[in-house]
PDB file of C-alpha atoms and ligand atoms in Angstrom:
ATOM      1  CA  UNK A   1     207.522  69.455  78.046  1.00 48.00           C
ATOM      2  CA  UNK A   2     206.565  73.324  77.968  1.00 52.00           C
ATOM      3  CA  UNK A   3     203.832  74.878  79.956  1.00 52.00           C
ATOM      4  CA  UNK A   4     201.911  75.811  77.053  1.00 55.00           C
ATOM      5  CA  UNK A   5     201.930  72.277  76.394  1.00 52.00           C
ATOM      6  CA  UNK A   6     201.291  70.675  79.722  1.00 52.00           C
ATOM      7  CA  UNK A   7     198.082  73.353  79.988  1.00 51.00           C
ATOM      8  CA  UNK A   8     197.347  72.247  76.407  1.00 50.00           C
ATOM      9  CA  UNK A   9     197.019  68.946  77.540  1.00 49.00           C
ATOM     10  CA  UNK A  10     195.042  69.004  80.531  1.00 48.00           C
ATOM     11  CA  UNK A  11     192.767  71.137  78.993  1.00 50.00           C
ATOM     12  CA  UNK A  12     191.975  68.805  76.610  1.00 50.00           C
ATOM     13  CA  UNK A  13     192.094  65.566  79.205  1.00 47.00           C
ATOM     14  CA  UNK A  14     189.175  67.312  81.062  1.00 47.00           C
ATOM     15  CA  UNK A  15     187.100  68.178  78.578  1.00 47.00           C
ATOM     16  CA  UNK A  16     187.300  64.838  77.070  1.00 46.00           C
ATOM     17  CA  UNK A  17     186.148  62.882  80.841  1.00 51.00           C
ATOM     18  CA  UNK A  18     183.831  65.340  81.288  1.00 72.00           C
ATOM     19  CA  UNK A  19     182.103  65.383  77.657  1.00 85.00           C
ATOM     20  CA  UNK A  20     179.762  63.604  75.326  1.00 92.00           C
ATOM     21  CA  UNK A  21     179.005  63.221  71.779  1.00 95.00           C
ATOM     22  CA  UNK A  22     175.462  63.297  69.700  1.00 98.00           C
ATOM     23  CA  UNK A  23     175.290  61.653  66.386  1.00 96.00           C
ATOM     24  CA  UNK A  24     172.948  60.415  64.257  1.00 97.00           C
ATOM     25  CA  UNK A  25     171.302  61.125  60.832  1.00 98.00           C
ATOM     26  CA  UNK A  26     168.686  63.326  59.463  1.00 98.00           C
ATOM     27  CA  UNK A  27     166.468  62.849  56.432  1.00 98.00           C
ATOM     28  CA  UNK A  28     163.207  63.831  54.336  1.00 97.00           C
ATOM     29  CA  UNK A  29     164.796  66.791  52.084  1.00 96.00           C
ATOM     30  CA  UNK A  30     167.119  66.479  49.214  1.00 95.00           C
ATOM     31  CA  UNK A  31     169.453  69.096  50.530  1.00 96.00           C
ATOM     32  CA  UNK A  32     170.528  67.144  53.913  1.00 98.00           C
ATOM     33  CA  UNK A  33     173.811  69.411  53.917  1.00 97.00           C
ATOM     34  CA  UNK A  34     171.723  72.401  54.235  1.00 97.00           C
ATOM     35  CA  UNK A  35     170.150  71.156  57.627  1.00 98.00           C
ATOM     36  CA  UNK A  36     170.908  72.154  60.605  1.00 98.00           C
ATOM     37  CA  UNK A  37     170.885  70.000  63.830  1.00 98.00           C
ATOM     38  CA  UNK A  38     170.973  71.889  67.035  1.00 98.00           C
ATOM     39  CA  UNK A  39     170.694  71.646  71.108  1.00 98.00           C
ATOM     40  CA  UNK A  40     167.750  73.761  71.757  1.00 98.00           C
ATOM     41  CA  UNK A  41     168.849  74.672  75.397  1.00 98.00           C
ATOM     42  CA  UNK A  42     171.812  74.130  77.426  1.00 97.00           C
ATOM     43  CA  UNK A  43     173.062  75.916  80.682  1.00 96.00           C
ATOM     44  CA  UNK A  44     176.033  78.205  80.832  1.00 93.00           C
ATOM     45  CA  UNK A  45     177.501  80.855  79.230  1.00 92.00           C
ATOM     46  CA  UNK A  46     179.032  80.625  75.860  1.00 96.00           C
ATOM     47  CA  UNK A  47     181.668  82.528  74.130  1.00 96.00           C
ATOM     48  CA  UNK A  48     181.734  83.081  70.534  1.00 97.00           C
ATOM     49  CA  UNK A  49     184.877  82.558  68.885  1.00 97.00           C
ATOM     50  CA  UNK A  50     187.217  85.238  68.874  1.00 96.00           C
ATOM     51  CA  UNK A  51     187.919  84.147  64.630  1.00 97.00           C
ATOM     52  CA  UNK A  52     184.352  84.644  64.094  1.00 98.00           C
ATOM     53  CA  UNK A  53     182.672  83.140  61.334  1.00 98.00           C
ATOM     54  CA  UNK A  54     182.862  83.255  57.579  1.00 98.00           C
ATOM     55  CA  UNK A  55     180.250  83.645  55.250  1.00 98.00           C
ATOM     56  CA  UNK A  56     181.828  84.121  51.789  1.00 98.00           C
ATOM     57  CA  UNK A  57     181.057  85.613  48.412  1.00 98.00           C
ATOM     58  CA  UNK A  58     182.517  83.195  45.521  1.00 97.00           C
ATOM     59  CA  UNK A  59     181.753  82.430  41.742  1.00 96.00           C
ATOM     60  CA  UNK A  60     178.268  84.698  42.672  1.00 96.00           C
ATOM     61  CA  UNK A  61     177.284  82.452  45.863  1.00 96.00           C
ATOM     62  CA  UNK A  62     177.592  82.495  49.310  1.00 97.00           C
ATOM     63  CA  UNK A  63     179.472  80.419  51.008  1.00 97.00           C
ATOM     64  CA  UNK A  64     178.523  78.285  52.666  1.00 98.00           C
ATOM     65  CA  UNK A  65     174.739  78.359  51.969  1.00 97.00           C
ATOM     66  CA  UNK A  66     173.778  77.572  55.976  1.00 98.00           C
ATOM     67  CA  UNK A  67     175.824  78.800  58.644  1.00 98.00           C
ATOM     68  CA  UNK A  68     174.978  78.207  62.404  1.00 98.00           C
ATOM     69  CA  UNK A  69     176.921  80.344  64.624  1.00 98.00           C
ATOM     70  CA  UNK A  70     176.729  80.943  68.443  1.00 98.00           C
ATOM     71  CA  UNK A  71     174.707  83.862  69.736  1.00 98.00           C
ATOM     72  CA  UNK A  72     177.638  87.310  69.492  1.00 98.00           C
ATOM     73  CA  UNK A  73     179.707  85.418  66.973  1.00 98.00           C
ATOM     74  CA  UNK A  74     181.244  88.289  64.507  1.00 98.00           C
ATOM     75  CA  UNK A  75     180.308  87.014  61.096  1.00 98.00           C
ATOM     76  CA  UNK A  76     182.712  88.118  58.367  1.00 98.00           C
ATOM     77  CA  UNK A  77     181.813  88.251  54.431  1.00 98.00           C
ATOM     78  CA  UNK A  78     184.560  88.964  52.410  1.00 98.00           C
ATOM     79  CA  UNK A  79     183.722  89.508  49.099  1.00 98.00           C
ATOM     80  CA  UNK A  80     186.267  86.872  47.243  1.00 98.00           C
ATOM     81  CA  UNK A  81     184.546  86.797  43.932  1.00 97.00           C
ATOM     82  CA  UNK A  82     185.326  89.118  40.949  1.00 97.00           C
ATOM     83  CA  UNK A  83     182.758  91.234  40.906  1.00 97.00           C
ATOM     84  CA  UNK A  84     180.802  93.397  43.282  1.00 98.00           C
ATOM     85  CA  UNK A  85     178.290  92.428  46.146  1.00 98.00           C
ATOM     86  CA  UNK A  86     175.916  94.372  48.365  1.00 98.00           C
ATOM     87  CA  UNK A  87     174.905  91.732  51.150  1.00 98.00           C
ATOM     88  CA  UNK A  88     172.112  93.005  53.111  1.00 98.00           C
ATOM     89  CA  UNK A  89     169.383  90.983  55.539  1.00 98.00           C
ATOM     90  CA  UNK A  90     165.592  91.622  55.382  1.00 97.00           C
ATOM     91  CA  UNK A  91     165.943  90.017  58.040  1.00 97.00           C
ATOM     92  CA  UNK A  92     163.400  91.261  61.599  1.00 96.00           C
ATOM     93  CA  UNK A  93     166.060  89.191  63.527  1.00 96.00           C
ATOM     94  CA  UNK A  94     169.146  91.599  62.227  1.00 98.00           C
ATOM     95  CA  UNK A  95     168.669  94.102  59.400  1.00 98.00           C
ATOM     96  CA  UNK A  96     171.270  95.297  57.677  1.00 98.00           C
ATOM     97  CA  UNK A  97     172.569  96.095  54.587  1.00 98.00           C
ATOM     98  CA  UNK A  98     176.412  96.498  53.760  1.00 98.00           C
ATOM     99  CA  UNK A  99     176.254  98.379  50.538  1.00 98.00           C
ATOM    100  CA  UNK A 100     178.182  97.958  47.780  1.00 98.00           C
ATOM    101  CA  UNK A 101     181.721  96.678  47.966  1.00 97.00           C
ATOM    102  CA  UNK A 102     184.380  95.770  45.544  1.00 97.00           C
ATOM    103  CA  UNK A 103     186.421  92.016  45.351  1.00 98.00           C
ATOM    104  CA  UNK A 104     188.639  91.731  47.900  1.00 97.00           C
ATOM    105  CA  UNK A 105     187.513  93.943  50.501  1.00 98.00           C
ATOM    106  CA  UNK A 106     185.312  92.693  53.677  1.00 98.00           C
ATOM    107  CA  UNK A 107     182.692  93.677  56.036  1.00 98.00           C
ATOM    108  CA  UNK A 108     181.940  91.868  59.228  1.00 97.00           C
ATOM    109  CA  UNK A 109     177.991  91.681  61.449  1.00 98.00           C
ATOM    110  CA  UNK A 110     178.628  90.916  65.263  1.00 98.00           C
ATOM    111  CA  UNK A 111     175.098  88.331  65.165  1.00 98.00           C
ATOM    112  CA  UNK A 112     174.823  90.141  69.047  1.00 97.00           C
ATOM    113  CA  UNK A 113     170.897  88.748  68.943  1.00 98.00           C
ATOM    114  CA  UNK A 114     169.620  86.133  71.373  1.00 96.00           C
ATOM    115  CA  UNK A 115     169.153  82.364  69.848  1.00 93.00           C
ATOM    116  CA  UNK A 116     167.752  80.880  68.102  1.00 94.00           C
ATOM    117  CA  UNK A 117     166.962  83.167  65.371  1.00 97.00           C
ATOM    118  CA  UNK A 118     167.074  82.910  61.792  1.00 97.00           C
ATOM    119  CA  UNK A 119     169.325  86.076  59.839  1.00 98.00           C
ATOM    120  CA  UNK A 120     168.455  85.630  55.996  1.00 97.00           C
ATOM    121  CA  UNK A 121     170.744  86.874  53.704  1.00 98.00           C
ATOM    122  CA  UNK A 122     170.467  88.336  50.050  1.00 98.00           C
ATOM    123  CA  UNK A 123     172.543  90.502  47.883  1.00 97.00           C
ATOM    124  CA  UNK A 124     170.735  93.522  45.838  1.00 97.00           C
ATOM    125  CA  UNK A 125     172.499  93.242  42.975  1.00 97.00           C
ATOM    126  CA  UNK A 126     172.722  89.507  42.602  1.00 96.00           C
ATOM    127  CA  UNK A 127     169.087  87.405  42.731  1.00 93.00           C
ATOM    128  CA  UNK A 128     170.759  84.484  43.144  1.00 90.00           C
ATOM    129  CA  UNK A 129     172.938  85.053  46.026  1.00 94.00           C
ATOM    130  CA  UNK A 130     170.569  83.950  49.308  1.00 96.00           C
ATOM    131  CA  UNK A 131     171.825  82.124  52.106  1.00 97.00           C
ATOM    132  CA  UNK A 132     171.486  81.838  56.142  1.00 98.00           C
ATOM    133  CA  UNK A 133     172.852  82.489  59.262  1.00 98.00           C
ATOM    134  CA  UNK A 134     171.370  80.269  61.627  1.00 98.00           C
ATOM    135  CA  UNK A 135     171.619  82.009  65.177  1.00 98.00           C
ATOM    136  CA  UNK A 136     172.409  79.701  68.061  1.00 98.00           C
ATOM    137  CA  UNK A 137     171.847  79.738  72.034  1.00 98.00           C
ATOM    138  CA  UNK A 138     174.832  77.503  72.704  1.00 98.00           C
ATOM    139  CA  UNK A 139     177.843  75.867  70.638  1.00 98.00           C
ATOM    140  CA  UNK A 140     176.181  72.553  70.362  1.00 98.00           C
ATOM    141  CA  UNK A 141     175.205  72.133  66.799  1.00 98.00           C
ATOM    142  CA  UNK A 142     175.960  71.213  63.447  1.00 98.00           C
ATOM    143  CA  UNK A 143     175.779  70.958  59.921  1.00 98.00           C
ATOM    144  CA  UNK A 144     175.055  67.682  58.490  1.00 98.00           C
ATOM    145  CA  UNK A 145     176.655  66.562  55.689  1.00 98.00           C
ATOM    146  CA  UNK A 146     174.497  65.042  51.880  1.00 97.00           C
ATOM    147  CA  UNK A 147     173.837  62.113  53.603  1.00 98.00           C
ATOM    148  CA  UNK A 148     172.060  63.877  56.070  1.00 98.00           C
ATOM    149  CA  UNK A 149     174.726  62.321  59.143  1.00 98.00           C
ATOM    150  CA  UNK A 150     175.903  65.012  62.163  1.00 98.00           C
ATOM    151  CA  UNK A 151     178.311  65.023  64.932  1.00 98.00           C
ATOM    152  CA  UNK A 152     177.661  67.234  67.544  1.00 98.00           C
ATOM    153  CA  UNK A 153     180.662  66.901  70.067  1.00 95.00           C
ATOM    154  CA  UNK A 154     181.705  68.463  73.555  1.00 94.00           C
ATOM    155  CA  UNK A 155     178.559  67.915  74.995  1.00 96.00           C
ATOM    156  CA  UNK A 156     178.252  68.528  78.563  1.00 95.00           C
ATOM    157  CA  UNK A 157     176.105  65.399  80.051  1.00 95.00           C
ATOM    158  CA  UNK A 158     172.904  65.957  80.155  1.00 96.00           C
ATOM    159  CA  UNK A 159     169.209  66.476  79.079  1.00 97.00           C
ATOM    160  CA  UNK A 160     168.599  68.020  75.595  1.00 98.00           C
ATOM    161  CA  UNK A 161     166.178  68.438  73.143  1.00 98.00           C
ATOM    162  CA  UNK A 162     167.720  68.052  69.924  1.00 98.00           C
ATOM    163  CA  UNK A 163     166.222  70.311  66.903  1.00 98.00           C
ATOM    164  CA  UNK A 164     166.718  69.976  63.118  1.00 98.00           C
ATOM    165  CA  UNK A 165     166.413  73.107  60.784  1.00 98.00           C
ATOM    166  CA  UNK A 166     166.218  73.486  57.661  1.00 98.00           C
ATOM    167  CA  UNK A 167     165.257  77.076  55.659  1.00 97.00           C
ATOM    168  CA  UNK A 168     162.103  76.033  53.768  1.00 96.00           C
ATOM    169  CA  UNK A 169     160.526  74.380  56.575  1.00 96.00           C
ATOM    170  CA  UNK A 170     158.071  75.762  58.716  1.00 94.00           C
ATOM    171  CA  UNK A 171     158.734  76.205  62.335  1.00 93.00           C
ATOM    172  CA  UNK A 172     156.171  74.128  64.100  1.00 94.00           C
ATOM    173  CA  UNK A 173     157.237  71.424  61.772  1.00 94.00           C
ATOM    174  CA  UNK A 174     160.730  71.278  62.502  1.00 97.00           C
ATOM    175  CA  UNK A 175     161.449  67.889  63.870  1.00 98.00           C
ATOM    176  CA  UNK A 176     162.463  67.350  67.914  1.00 98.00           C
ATOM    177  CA  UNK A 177     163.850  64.767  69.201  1.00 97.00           C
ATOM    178  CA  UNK A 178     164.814  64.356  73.055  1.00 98.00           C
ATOM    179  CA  UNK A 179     168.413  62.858  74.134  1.00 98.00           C
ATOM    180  CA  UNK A 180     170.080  61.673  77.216  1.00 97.00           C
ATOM    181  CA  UNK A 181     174.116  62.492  76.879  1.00 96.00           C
ATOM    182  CA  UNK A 182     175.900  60.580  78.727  1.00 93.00           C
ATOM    183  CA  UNK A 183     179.577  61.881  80.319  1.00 89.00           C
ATOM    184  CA  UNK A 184     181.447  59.866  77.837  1.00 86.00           C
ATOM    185  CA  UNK A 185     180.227  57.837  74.144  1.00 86.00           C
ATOM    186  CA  UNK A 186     177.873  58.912  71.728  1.00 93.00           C
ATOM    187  CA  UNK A 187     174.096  59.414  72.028  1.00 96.00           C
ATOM    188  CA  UNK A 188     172.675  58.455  69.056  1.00 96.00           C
ATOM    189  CA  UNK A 189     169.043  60.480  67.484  1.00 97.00           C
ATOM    190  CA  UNK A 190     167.472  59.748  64.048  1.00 97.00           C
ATOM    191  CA  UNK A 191     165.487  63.212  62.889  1.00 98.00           C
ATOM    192  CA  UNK A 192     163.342  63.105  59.843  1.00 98.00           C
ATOM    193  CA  UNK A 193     161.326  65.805  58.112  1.00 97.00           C
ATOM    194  CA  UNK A 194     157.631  65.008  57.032  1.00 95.00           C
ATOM    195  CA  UNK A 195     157.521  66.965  54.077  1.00 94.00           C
ATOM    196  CA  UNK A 196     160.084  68.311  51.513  1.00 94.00           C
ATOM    197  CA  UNK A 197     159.412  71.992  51.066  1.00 93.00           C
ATOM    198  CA  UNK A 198     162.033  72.609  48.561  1.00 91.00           C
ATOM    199  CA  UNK A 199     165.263  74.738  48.549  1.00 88.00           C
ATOM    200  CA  UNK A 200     166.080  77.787  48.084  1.00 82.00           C
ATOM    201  CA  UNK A 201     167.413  77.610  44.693  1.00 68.00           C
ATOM    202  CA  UNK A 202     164.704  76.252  42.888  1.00 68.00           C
ATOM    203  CA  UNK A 203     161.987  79.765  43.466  1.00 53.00           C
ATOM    204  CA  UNK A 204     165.041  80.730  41.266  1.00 39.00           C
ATOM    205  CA  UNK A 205     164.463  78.103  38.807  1.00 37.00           C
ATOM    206  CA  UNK A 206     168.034  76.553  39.447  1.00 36.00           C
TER     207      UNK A 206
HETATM  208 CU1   CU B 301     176.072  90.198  44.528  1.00 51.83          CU
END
């Protein structure tokens, strides 16, 4: 076997005996694939992915509407639509605005802002383009998916408290839960919302 794939290998070997898993579910708002379930803290030193992230600009939406991204993480938004953008964030986190740029072009924002912290995003010529970039301490998170499940996996073992976001609710209401993660298996955490604050979309009538 090569070397590239005997280091391939035992790369992967130890981070698998030396890693667990949190999974669970998440529910109380219609939009459970717009929530966010994150570690709050966790030792170390993280680096963001040298691919960065991608927040697209398709058929007059981002894409996707949430993204959680580890604290320095480049985010990219090529425009991929067929018409113009000008993403910008009101943001006190990370203003910015790109200006205007035509289809097929793309501008990138290095998120270089401690976690976690919340960068909105809008476009000034479209009213219905708004979406998030959910700023992250460590690389422990996730996305859940309608059904309001998440897998959060590579966990070192450990301590955590376990935090699940969502863009219309307020912050002393997000819901916590603590976890144990254990150096191998899944630790399993049920988050629920008390309220439904709406979505985005629907101050736009949608
Ligand atoms: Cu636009």
């Amino acid at each position: 076997m090569s070397l590239r794939f005997a280091l391939l290998t035992s790369l992967v070997a130890t981070s698998v005996a030396h890693a667990g898993e949190i999974n669970g579910t998440v529910q109380g708002v219609k939009d459970l694939e717009n929530v966010v379930v994150y570690v709050e803290h966790a030792d170390g030193a993280f680096k963001p992915p040298a691919a960065g992230a991608i927040m697209d600009q398709k058929n007059i939406q981002f894409v996707p509407h949430v993204l959680p991204v580890l604290t320095g993480t480049d985010v990219k938004f090529p425009n991929s639509d067929t018409v113009r953008h000008n993403v910008f964030s009101p943001s006190k986190a990370k203003k910015f605005n790109l200006g205007i740029y035509p289809p097929g072009t793309t501008k990138d924002v290095p998120m270089d802002i401690p976690g976690a912290q919340i960068v909105s995003l809008l476009c000034a010529i479209h009213a219905q383009l708004a979406a998030f970039v959910v700023v992250l301490q460590n690389p422990y998170f996730a996305t859940a998916d309608a059904g309001g499940r998440f897998t959060i996996k590579g966990v070192p073992p450990g301590n955590y408290t376990l935090i699940a976001w969502h863009e219309k609710q307020p912050e002393n209401e997000l819901p916590k839960q603590k976890v144990t993660v254990a150096p191998s298996g899944a630790a399993k955490v049920s988050l629920a919302f008390s309220k439904d604050y709406g979505r985005t979309g629907e101050k736009f009538g949608q």
